[in-house]
Structure formats: structure tokens, C-alpha cells
Coordinates of C-alpha atoms and ligand atoms in Angstrom, one line a residue:
M166 CA 0.0 0.0 0.0
N167 CA 2.9 2.4 0.7
E168 CA 3.9 2.2 -2.9
S169 CA 0.5 3.5 -4.2
L170 CA 0.8 6.6 -6.4
L171 CA -1.2 8.5 -3.9
V172 CA 1.1 7.8 -0.9
R173 CA 4.2 8.4 -3.0
A174 CA 2.9 11.8 -4.1
C175 CA 2.0 12.6 -0.4
R176 CA 5.6 11.8 0.5
G177 CA 6.7 14.4 -2.1
E178 CA 7.9 12.1 -4.8
Q179 CA 7.7 13.1 -8.4
T180 CA 5.5 10.4 -9.9
E181 CA 5.3 9.4 -13.6
R182 CA 1.8 11.0 -13.6
P183 CA -0.2 12.6 -10.8
P184 CA -2.5 10.3 -8.9
V185 CA -6.1 11.5 -9.4
W186 CA -9.3 11.4 -7.3
F187 CA -12.2 13.9 -6.9
M188 CA -13.6 15.4 -3.8
R189 CA -17.3 14.4 -3.6
Q190 CA -16.6 11.7 -6.3
A191 CA -19.2 9.5 -4.4
G192 CA -22.5 11.2 -4.5
R193 CA -25.2 12.9 -6.4
S194 CA -23.6 13.2 -9.8
L195 CA -23.8 9.4 -10.1
P196 CA -27.1 7.7 -11.1
E197 CA -26.1 4.5 -9.4
Y198 CA -25.6 6.5 -6.1
R199 CA -29.1 8.0 -6.4
K200 CA -30.6 4.6 -6.9
V201 CA -28.9 3.1 -3.8
R202 CA -29.8 6.0 -1.7
E203 CA -33.5 6.1 -2.7
G204 CA -35.7 6.5 0.4
V205 CA -32.8 6.4 2.9
P206 CA -31.9 9.6 4.8
M207 CA -28.3 10.8 4.3
L208 CA -27.1 10.2 7.9
E209 CA -28.9 6.8 8.0
S210 CA -27.0 5.7 4.9
C211 CA -23.7 6.5 6.6
R212 CA -24.6 4.1 9.4
R213 CA -25.1 1.1 7.1
P214 CA -21.7 -0.5 6.3
E215 CA -23.0 -2.4 3.3
M216 CA -24.3 0.8 1.7
V217 CA -21.1 2.8 2.7
V218 CA -19.0 0.1 1.0
E219 CA -21.2 0.1 -2.2
I220 CA -21.3 3.9 -2.5
T221 CA -17.6 4.4 -1.8
M222 CA -16.8 1.8 -4.5
Q223 CA -19.0 3.2 -7.2
P224 CA -16.6 6.0 -8.4
V225 CA -13.6 3.6 -8.1
R226 CA -15.3 1.2 -10.4
R227 CA -16.6 3.8 -12.8
Y228 CA -13.6 6.0 -13.1
G229 CA -10.6 3.9 -12.0
V230 CA -9.4 6.8 -9.7
D231 CA -6.3 6.3 -7.7
A232 CA -8.0 6.6 -4.3
A233 CA -11.4 6.0 -2.7
I234 CA -12.9 8.6 -0.3
F235 CA -14.8 7.1 2.6
F236 CA -18.5 7.7 2.2
S237 CA -19.6 9.6 5.3
D238 CA -20.2 13.2 6.3
I239 CA -18.4 15.8 8.4
V240 CA -21.3 15.8 10.8
V241 CA -21.4 12.1 11.4
P242 CA -19.0 12.3 14.5
L243 CA -21.1 15.2 15.9
R244 CA -24.2 13.1 15.6
A245 CA -22.5 10.1 17.2
A246 CA -21.4 12.3 20.1
G247 CA -25.0 13.1 20.8
I248 CA -25.6 16.4 18.9
D249 CA -29.0 16.8 17.3
V250 CA -28.0 17.4 13.7
E251 CA -29.6 16.4 10.4
I252 CA -28.7 16.8 6.8
E253 CA -31.4 18.4 4.8
S254 CA -31.4 17.6 1.2
G255 CA -30.3 20.6 -0.9
V256 CA -29.5 22.6 2.3
G257 CA -26.8 20.8 4.3
P258 CA -26.3 20.2 8.0
V259 CA -28.9 21.7 10.3
V260 CA -28.3 21.8 14.1
A261 CA -31.4 21.8 16.3
E262 CA -29.9 23.8 19.2
P263 CA -27.0 26.0 18.0
V264 CA -24.1 26.8 20.3
R265 CA -24.3 30.4 21.4
G266 CA -22.6 30.6 24.8
R267 CA -20.8 28.8 27.6
A268 CA -23.9 26.9 28.8
D269 CA -24.2 25.2 25.5
L270 CA -20.7 23.6 25.7
D271 CA -21.9 20.8 27.9
R272 CA -23.8 19.4 24.9
L273 CA -20.4 18.6 23.3
P274 CA -19.1 15.5 25.1
P275 CA -16.1 13.5 23.8
L276 CA -16.8 11.0 21.1
E277 CA -16.6 7.4 22.3
P278 CA -15.0 5.2 19.6
G279 CA -17.7 2.6 20.2
A280 CA -20.4 5.1 19.1
V281 CA -18.9 4.9 15.6
S282 CA -18.4 1.2 15.4
F283 CA -20.3 1.3 12.1
V284 CA -17.3 3.3 10.7
T285 CA -14.9 0.6 11.8
E286 CA -17.0 -2.0 10.1
S287 CA -17.4 0.0 6.9
V288 CA -13.6 0.8 6.6
R289 CA -12.6 -2.8 7.2
G290 CA -15.0 -4.0 4.6
L291 CA -13.8 -1.3 2.2
V292 CA -10.1 -2.1 2.6
E293 CA -10.8 -5.7 1.7
E294 CA -12.9 -4.7 -1.3
L295 CA -10.5 -2.1 -2.6
A296 CA -7.7 -4.6 -2.9
G297 CA -4.8 -2.2 -2.9
T298 CA -6.4 1.1 -3.9
P299 CA -5.8 3.4 -1.0
L300 CA -8.8 4.6 1.1
I301 CA -8.8 8.3 2.2
G302 CA -10.4 8.8 5.6
F303 CA -11.7 12.3 6.4
A304 CA -13.1 14.7 8.9
G305 CA -14.3 18.3 9.0
A306 CA -11.8 20.6 10.6
P307 CA -12.7 22.3 13.9
F308 CA -13.6 25.7 12.3
T309 CA -15.9 24.3 9.6
L310 CA -17.7 22.1 12.1
A311 CA -18.0 24.9 14.6
S312 CA -19.5 27.1 12.0
Y313 CA -22.4 24.7 11.6
L314 CA -22.8 24.3 15.4
V315 CA -22.8 28.1 16.0
E316 CA -24.9 29.2 13.0
G317 CA -27.2 26.3 13.2
G318 CA -26.8 25.5 9.5
P319 CA -25.1 26.7 6.4
S320 CA -24.1 30.4 6.4
R321 CA -23.1 33.1 4.0
H322 CA -21.4 35.5 6.3
Y323 CA -20.6 33.5 9.4
E324 CA -21.6 36.5 11.5
R325 CA -22.5 34.6 14.7
T326 CA -19.4 32.5 14.5
K327 CA -17.1 35.5 14.1
A328 CA -19.0 37.4 16.8
L329 CA -18.5 34.5 19.2
M330 CA -14.8 34.1 18.5
H331 CA -14.0 37.8 19.0
S332 CA -16.4 38.5 21.9
Q333 CA -16.0 35.3 23.9
P334 CA -12.6 33.9 23.0
D335 CA -12.5 31.6 26.0
V336 CA -15.8 30.0 25.0
W337 CA -14.6 29.8 21.4
H338 CA -11.4 28.0 22.3
D339 CA -13.2 25.6 24.6
L340 CA -15.7 24.9 21.7
L341 CA -12.9 24.3 19.2
G342 CA -11.0 22.2 21.6
R343 CA -14.0 19.9 22.1
V344 CA -14.7 19.7 18.4
A345 CA -11.0 19.0 17.8
R346 CA -11.1 16.0 20.1
I347 CA -14.2 14.6 18.5
T348 CA -12.6 15.1 15.0
A349 CA -9.3 13.4 16.1
T350 CA -11.2 10.4 17.5
F351 CA -13.2 10.1 14.2
L352 CA -10.0 10.1 12.2
R353 CA -8.2 7.7 14.6
V354 CA -11.1 5.2 14.2
Q355 CA -10.7 5.3 10.4
I356 CA -6.9 4.9 10.5
D357 CA -7.1 2.0 13.0
A358 CA -9.6 0.3 10.7
G359 CA -7.3 0.7 7.6
A360 CA -7.5 4.1 6.0
S361 CA -4.1 4.9 4.3
V362 CA -4.4 8.7 4.2
V363 CA -6.6 11.3 5.9
Q364 CA -8.0 14.6 4.7
L365 CA -9.0 17.4 7.0
F366 CA -11.7 19.5 5.3
D367 CA -11.7 23.2 6.4
S368 CA -14.1 24.1 3.6
W369 CA -15.2 27.4 5.1
A370 CA -11.9 28.7 6.6
G371 CA -11.7 31.1 3.6
A372 CA -14.2 33.3 5.3
L373 CA -11.5 34.3 7.8
S374 CA -8.7 36.7 7.7
K375 CA -5.2 35.4 8.0
A376 CA -4.9 36.8 11.5
E377 CA -8.2 35.2 12.6
Y378 CA -7.1 31.9 11.2
E379 CA -3.8 32.0 13.0
R380 CA -5.2 33.0 16.3
F381 CA -8.6 31.3 16.5
V382 CA -8.3 28.2 14.3
L383 CA -4.8 27.0 13.6
P384 CA -3.9 25.7 17.1
H385 CA -7.0 23.5 17.0
S386 CA -6.5 22.1 13.5
A387 CA -2.8 21.5 14.5
A388 CA -3.9 19.5 17.6
V389 CA -6.0 17.3 15.3
L390 CA -3.3 16.8 12.7
A391 CA -0.7 16.0 15.4
E392 CA -2.8 13.1 16.6
V393 CA -2.9 11.4 13.2
N394 CA 0.7 11.8 12.1
D395 CA 1.2 8.1 11.4
V396 CA -0.5 8.5 8.0
P397 CA -0.1 11.2 5.3
R398 CA -2.4 14.2 6.1
I399 CA -4.0 16.4 3.5
H400 CA -5.3 19.8 4.7
F401 CA -7.8 21.4 2.5
G402 CA -9.6 24.7 2.4
V403 CA -11.6 26.9 0.0
G404 CA -10.5 30.5 -0.4
T405 CA -7.4 29.9 1.7
S406 CA -4.8 31.0 -0.8
E407 CA -3.8 33.9 1.4
F408 CA -2.8 31.6 4.2
L409 CA -1.5 28.4 2.6
P410 CA 1.7 28.6 4.7
L411 CA -0.5 28.5 7.8
M412 CA -2.4 25.5 6.5
A413 CA 1.0 23.7 6.0
Q414 CA 2.2 24.9 9.4
A415 CA -0.8 23.3 11.1
G416 CA 0.9 20.0 10.4
A417 CA -0.1 19.0 6.9
D418 CA 1.9 16.7 4.6
V419 CA -0.1 17.9 1.6
V420 CA -1.9 21.2 1.2
G421 CA -5.2 21.4 -0.9
V422 CA -5.5 24.3 -3.2
D423 CA -8.7 25.7 -4.7
W424 CA -8.8 27.1 -8.3
R425 CA -8.1 30.7 -7.4
I426 CA -4.3 30.5 -7.8
P427 CA -2.3 28.3 -10.2
L428 CA -0.3 25.5 -8.6
D429 CA 3.1 26.9 -9.5
E430 CA 2.1 30.0 -7.5
A431 CA 0.9 27.8 -4.7
A432 CA 4.2 26.0 -4.8
R433 CA 6.0 29.3 -4.3
R434 CA 3.9 30.1 -1.3
V435 CA 4.5 26.7 0.4
P436 CA 7.9 25.6 -0.9
G437 CA 8.7 21.9 -0.6
V438 CA 5.1 20.9 0.3
P439 CA 3.2 18.5 -1.9
L440 CA 0.0 20.0 -3.3
Q441 CA -3.5 18.7 -4.2
G442 CA -5.8 20.4 -6.8
N443 CA -7.0 22.4 -8.5
L444 CA -9.5 22.2 -11.4
D445 CA -12.5 24.5 -11.0
P446 CA -15.5 22.1 -10.6
A447 CA -17.7 24.5 -12.5
L448 CA -15.5 24.1 -15.6
L449 CA -16.5 20.5 -15.8
L450 CA -19.7 21.8 -17.4
A451 CA -17.8 23.5 -20.2
D452 CA -17.0 22.0 -23.6
W453 CA -14.4 19.2 -23.6
P454 CA -11.6 21.2 -25.3
V455 CA -11.7 23.7 -22.5
I456 CA -11.5 21.0 -19.9
E457 CA -8.7 19.2 -21.6
A458 CA -6.6 22.4 -21.8
E459 CA -7.3 23.0 -18.1
V460 CA -6.3 19.5 -17.1
D461 CA -3.0 19.8 -19.1
R462 CA -2.3 23.2 -17.7
I463 CA -2.8 22.0 -14.1
V464 CA -0.6 18.9 -14.6
T465 CA 2.2 21.1 -16.0
E466 CA 1.9 23.7 -13.3
G467 CA 1.7 20.9 -10.7
R468 CA 5.2 19.8 -11.7
A469 CA 6.5 22.9 -9.9
A470 CA 5.4 21.3 -6.6
E471 CA 7.1 18.6 -4.6
G472 CA 4.5 16.0 -5.4
H473 CA 1.1 16.7 -7.0
I474 CA -2.2 14.9 -6.5
F475 CA -4.7 15.9 -9.2
N476 CA -8.1 16.9 -7.9
L477 CA -10.8 19.5 -8.2
G478 CA -10.5 22.8 -6.3
H479 CA -13.7 21.8 -4.4
G480 CA -16.3 19.0 -4.6
V481 CA -17.9 17.6 -7.7
L482 CA -21.1 19.6 -8.4
P483 CA -24.3 17.4 -8.6
S484 CA -25.0 18.5 -12.2
T485 CA -21.6 17.2 -13.4
D486 CA -21.8 14.6 -16.3
P487 CA -20.0 11.5 -15.0
D488 CA -18.6 10.8 -18.5
V489 CA -16.7 14.0 -18.3
L490 CA -15.0 12.9 -15.1
A491 CA -14.2 9.6 -16.7
R492 CA -12.5 11.5 -19.6
V493 CA -10.4 13.6 -17.2
V494 CA -9.1 10.4 -15.5
E495 CA -8.4 8.8 -18.8
R496 CA -6.4 11.8 -19.9
I497 CA -4.3 11.8 -16.8
R498 CA -3.7 8.1 -16.8
A499 CA -2.5 8.4 -20.4
M500 CA 0.3 10.7 -19.2
A501 CA 2.2 7.8 -17.6
G502 CA 3.9 7.4 -21.0
Ligands
CP3_637 C1 -18.9 21.1 4.2 C2 -19.0 19.6 4.1 C3 -20.2 18.8 4.3 N1 -19.8 17.5 4.1 C4 -18.5 17.4 3.6 C5 -18.0 18.7 3.6 C6 -16.6 19.1 3.3 C7 -16.3 18.9 1.9 C8 -16.8 20.1 1.0 O1 -16.4 21.2 1.3 O2 -17.4 19.8 0.0 C9 -17.7 16.2 3.3 C10 -18.3 15.1 2.6 N2 -19.7 14.8 2.5 C11 -19.8 13.6 1.8 C12 -18.5 13.1 1.6 C13 -18.2 11.7 1.1 C14 -18.3 11.5 -0.4 C15 -17.3 12.1 -1.3 O3 -16.5 13.0 -1.0 O4 -17.2 11.5 -2.4 C16 -17.6 14.0 2.1 C17 -16.1 14.0 2.0 C18 -21.1 13.0 1.4 C19 -22.3 13.9 1.3 N3 -22.7 14.8 2.1 C20 -23.9 15.3 1.7 C21 -24.3 14.7 0.5 C22 -25.5 14.9 -0.3 C23 -26.6 14.2 0.4 C24 -27.6 13.6 -0.6 O5 -27.1 12.8 -1.4 O6 -28.8 13.7 -0.4 C25 -23.3 13.7 0.2 C26 -23.2 12.7 -0.9 C27 -24.7 16.4 2.3 C28 -24.0 17.6 2.8 N4 -23.1 17.6 3.8 C29 -22.5 18.9 3.9 C30 -23.1 19.7 2.8 C31 -22.7 21.1 2.5 C32 -23.9 18.8 2.1 C33 -24.7 19.1 0.8 C34 -26.1 19.5 1.1 C35 -26.9 19.4 -0.2 O7 -26.6 20.2 -1.1 O8 -27.7 18.5 -0.3 C36 -21.5 19.3 4.9

């Protein structure tokens, strides 16, 4: 497993071609996914190992990607720790009783590994089924999870979250410390069951200034990443180009880059750090010659980095044509020479 293209790129090796996988490769862009999920609520599907194995395998079978991403959700560990959270279709995570002050912190107990035994069972089943293709375990980073807990759901401006961090910093740090422990446990369970690599998703960290990230977020993401340093760690954010060095400093082996800066520019910002990215997922809806040129540009610019994992700059959009993703994989695989 250590010799998979993915793990080699994570270690900073120049590979004959970049390994390729897609964030949100398992999910609504696939008709076979919609069929399996019919009538089963999202979080319920995450608790059924057979379904998790099937959905995780679907894009691996269809595209021949170089990694599987565990089918779950960032709120699964919160729910397992006892928080009343649901995923509403077309909306995202919705928290029944948002965290607004100190009194609410008691509702965030540690996550007992036994409460996610369905994760252990799913990962074990997957590792067997994957027969050598590496499995990426994942979790939401403390900030992104806390934003849902504080706002009560998806947010445009994160105003309650920012107000809390600045007005009650002690409550904020207590909250992020608790979420970090839950996140670390969730990742540990996946690693112990056989995940080869982990990715920490700080999808909404780009809402913050560099100074806010450094003071209010970085120490907590660093605490999570320090606890899982026995496997390669990918640290991903959207809109985080202005503080890529801090994302690396938090303890990442690989930094994820969205589409806002080219990879050679990203490589200058974090010298020596392997990169993952960075095709704009919206462009997958453009004509094929446009996509082809973008794929080639990204692979070329990625050579400036110490190791490159080809991915999108954010998740696959539900309206994406799966055949287009198949062609992207085909084009990259053909580069092996
Ligand atoms: C912010 C975030 C969430 N969840 C996740 C993130 C970070 C990644 C990112 O930034 O894209 C991570 C996630 N969610 C899911 C996966 C595993 C599948 C994969 O990546 O291939 C992963 C890695 C499944 C899912 N998670 C969700 C779906 C869609 C649910 C469905 O099929 O009905 C899937 C396949 C639901 C979800 N869960 C969340 C959102 C915003 C949504 C979409 C809501 C909607 O538009 O319906 C929270």
C-alpha cells in the first residue's frame, strides 16, 4: 500500500503522472448513487456498512481513480457524540440547538469510539474490497464544524461564528478544543480500521482573515493533525490561498489548493510541500476542449510542486456529467507514458 501513487505523491515524490481522485466523487452526480440512496436519509445511509462500501466503491469502479474517499459526512461524528444534527437535502447540515454561549458547551461531550463502530466495520469492509487502492479517511476541521454548530446551519457571512470568536474567545477556544477532540477520534477510528491517508476539510476557513485563522483556528487544527501523524495528512480549504503557509504549518503533509491561484504560484507560497488540486469544478460543465486544456495546464503547473495529487478545487457539483470525469481520469492516466 505504501507504494501506491497517492502515498508516493503525499511523500513528495515526483510520480510518472499525478494520482487522481475527486472530492465528492461518491454522490449525487452518479445515477447509481441516487438509486442506492432512494428512500434512505443521508445520515442513516452513513450508518449502514454495506451501503457505505457500495457507495464508496461506485466511483472507483466507474472512473478507475487512484483513491477512494470514505462515504460519510463531516457531521457524522457530531451526531454520534449526541448532537441533534440532520442533513437536509439541498440545504446541508442543520443543528437543532445551536451553540451560542458557555452553557451550550456541555452538549459537546467526547466521542466514544464505540459510538462509531459502524465506521470501523465499513472501513474494514472497504479495505478488503479495494484490494490495494488506498482509502482516504476524512473529517471536518474544527472551524468548519464549529461554523455549523454556531450558525445552526449553512451560512453566507458566518456572523454569529465571528462574533463569538471575538467577543467570547474563551468560549470559542473551549468549543474548538472539544470539536478537535471529536474530530481526532473520528480520524483515529478510520486509521485504525485501515484508512491509508486522511484529509481534514476546512471548507469554510476562507471566510476568515489570515490573522483570525492563525489566532482562533490554527492551534485546534494543529492539535487534530498532530494526533494522526502516522499516515499522510491532506489539509484542504476553499478561499485559503492567502494563508496556505499556515495550512501547512498546522501539520499537513499535503496542502489542498482551490482554483483561485495556479499550482506553481501555490508551490512558491509553500515551498517543498506536496499540493493537491485544482480544477474548478464549475468548468466540468464547459466544452471538452476547454476542460482538456485546463487538465493539461494544471498537470504542467503541478510539476513545480514537490509532489502533486490531481483533484478539483472543491467538490464535484451534482450537475456534473460522470462521463466528463471519466475522460479527465483517462487523460491523466495516459500521461504515464
Ligand atoms: C462542508 C461539508 C459537508 N460535508 C462534507 C464537507 C466538506 C467537503 C466540501 O467542502 O465539499 C464532506 C463530505 N460529504 C460527503 C463526503 C463523502 C463523499 C465524497 O466526498 O465522495 C464528504 C467527504 C457526502 C455527502 N454529504 C452530503 C451529500 C448529499 C446528500 C444527498 O445525497 O442527499 C453527500 C453525498 C450532504 C452535505 N453535507 C454537507 C453539505 C454542505 C452537504 C450538501 C447539502 C446538499 O446540497 O444537499 C457538509
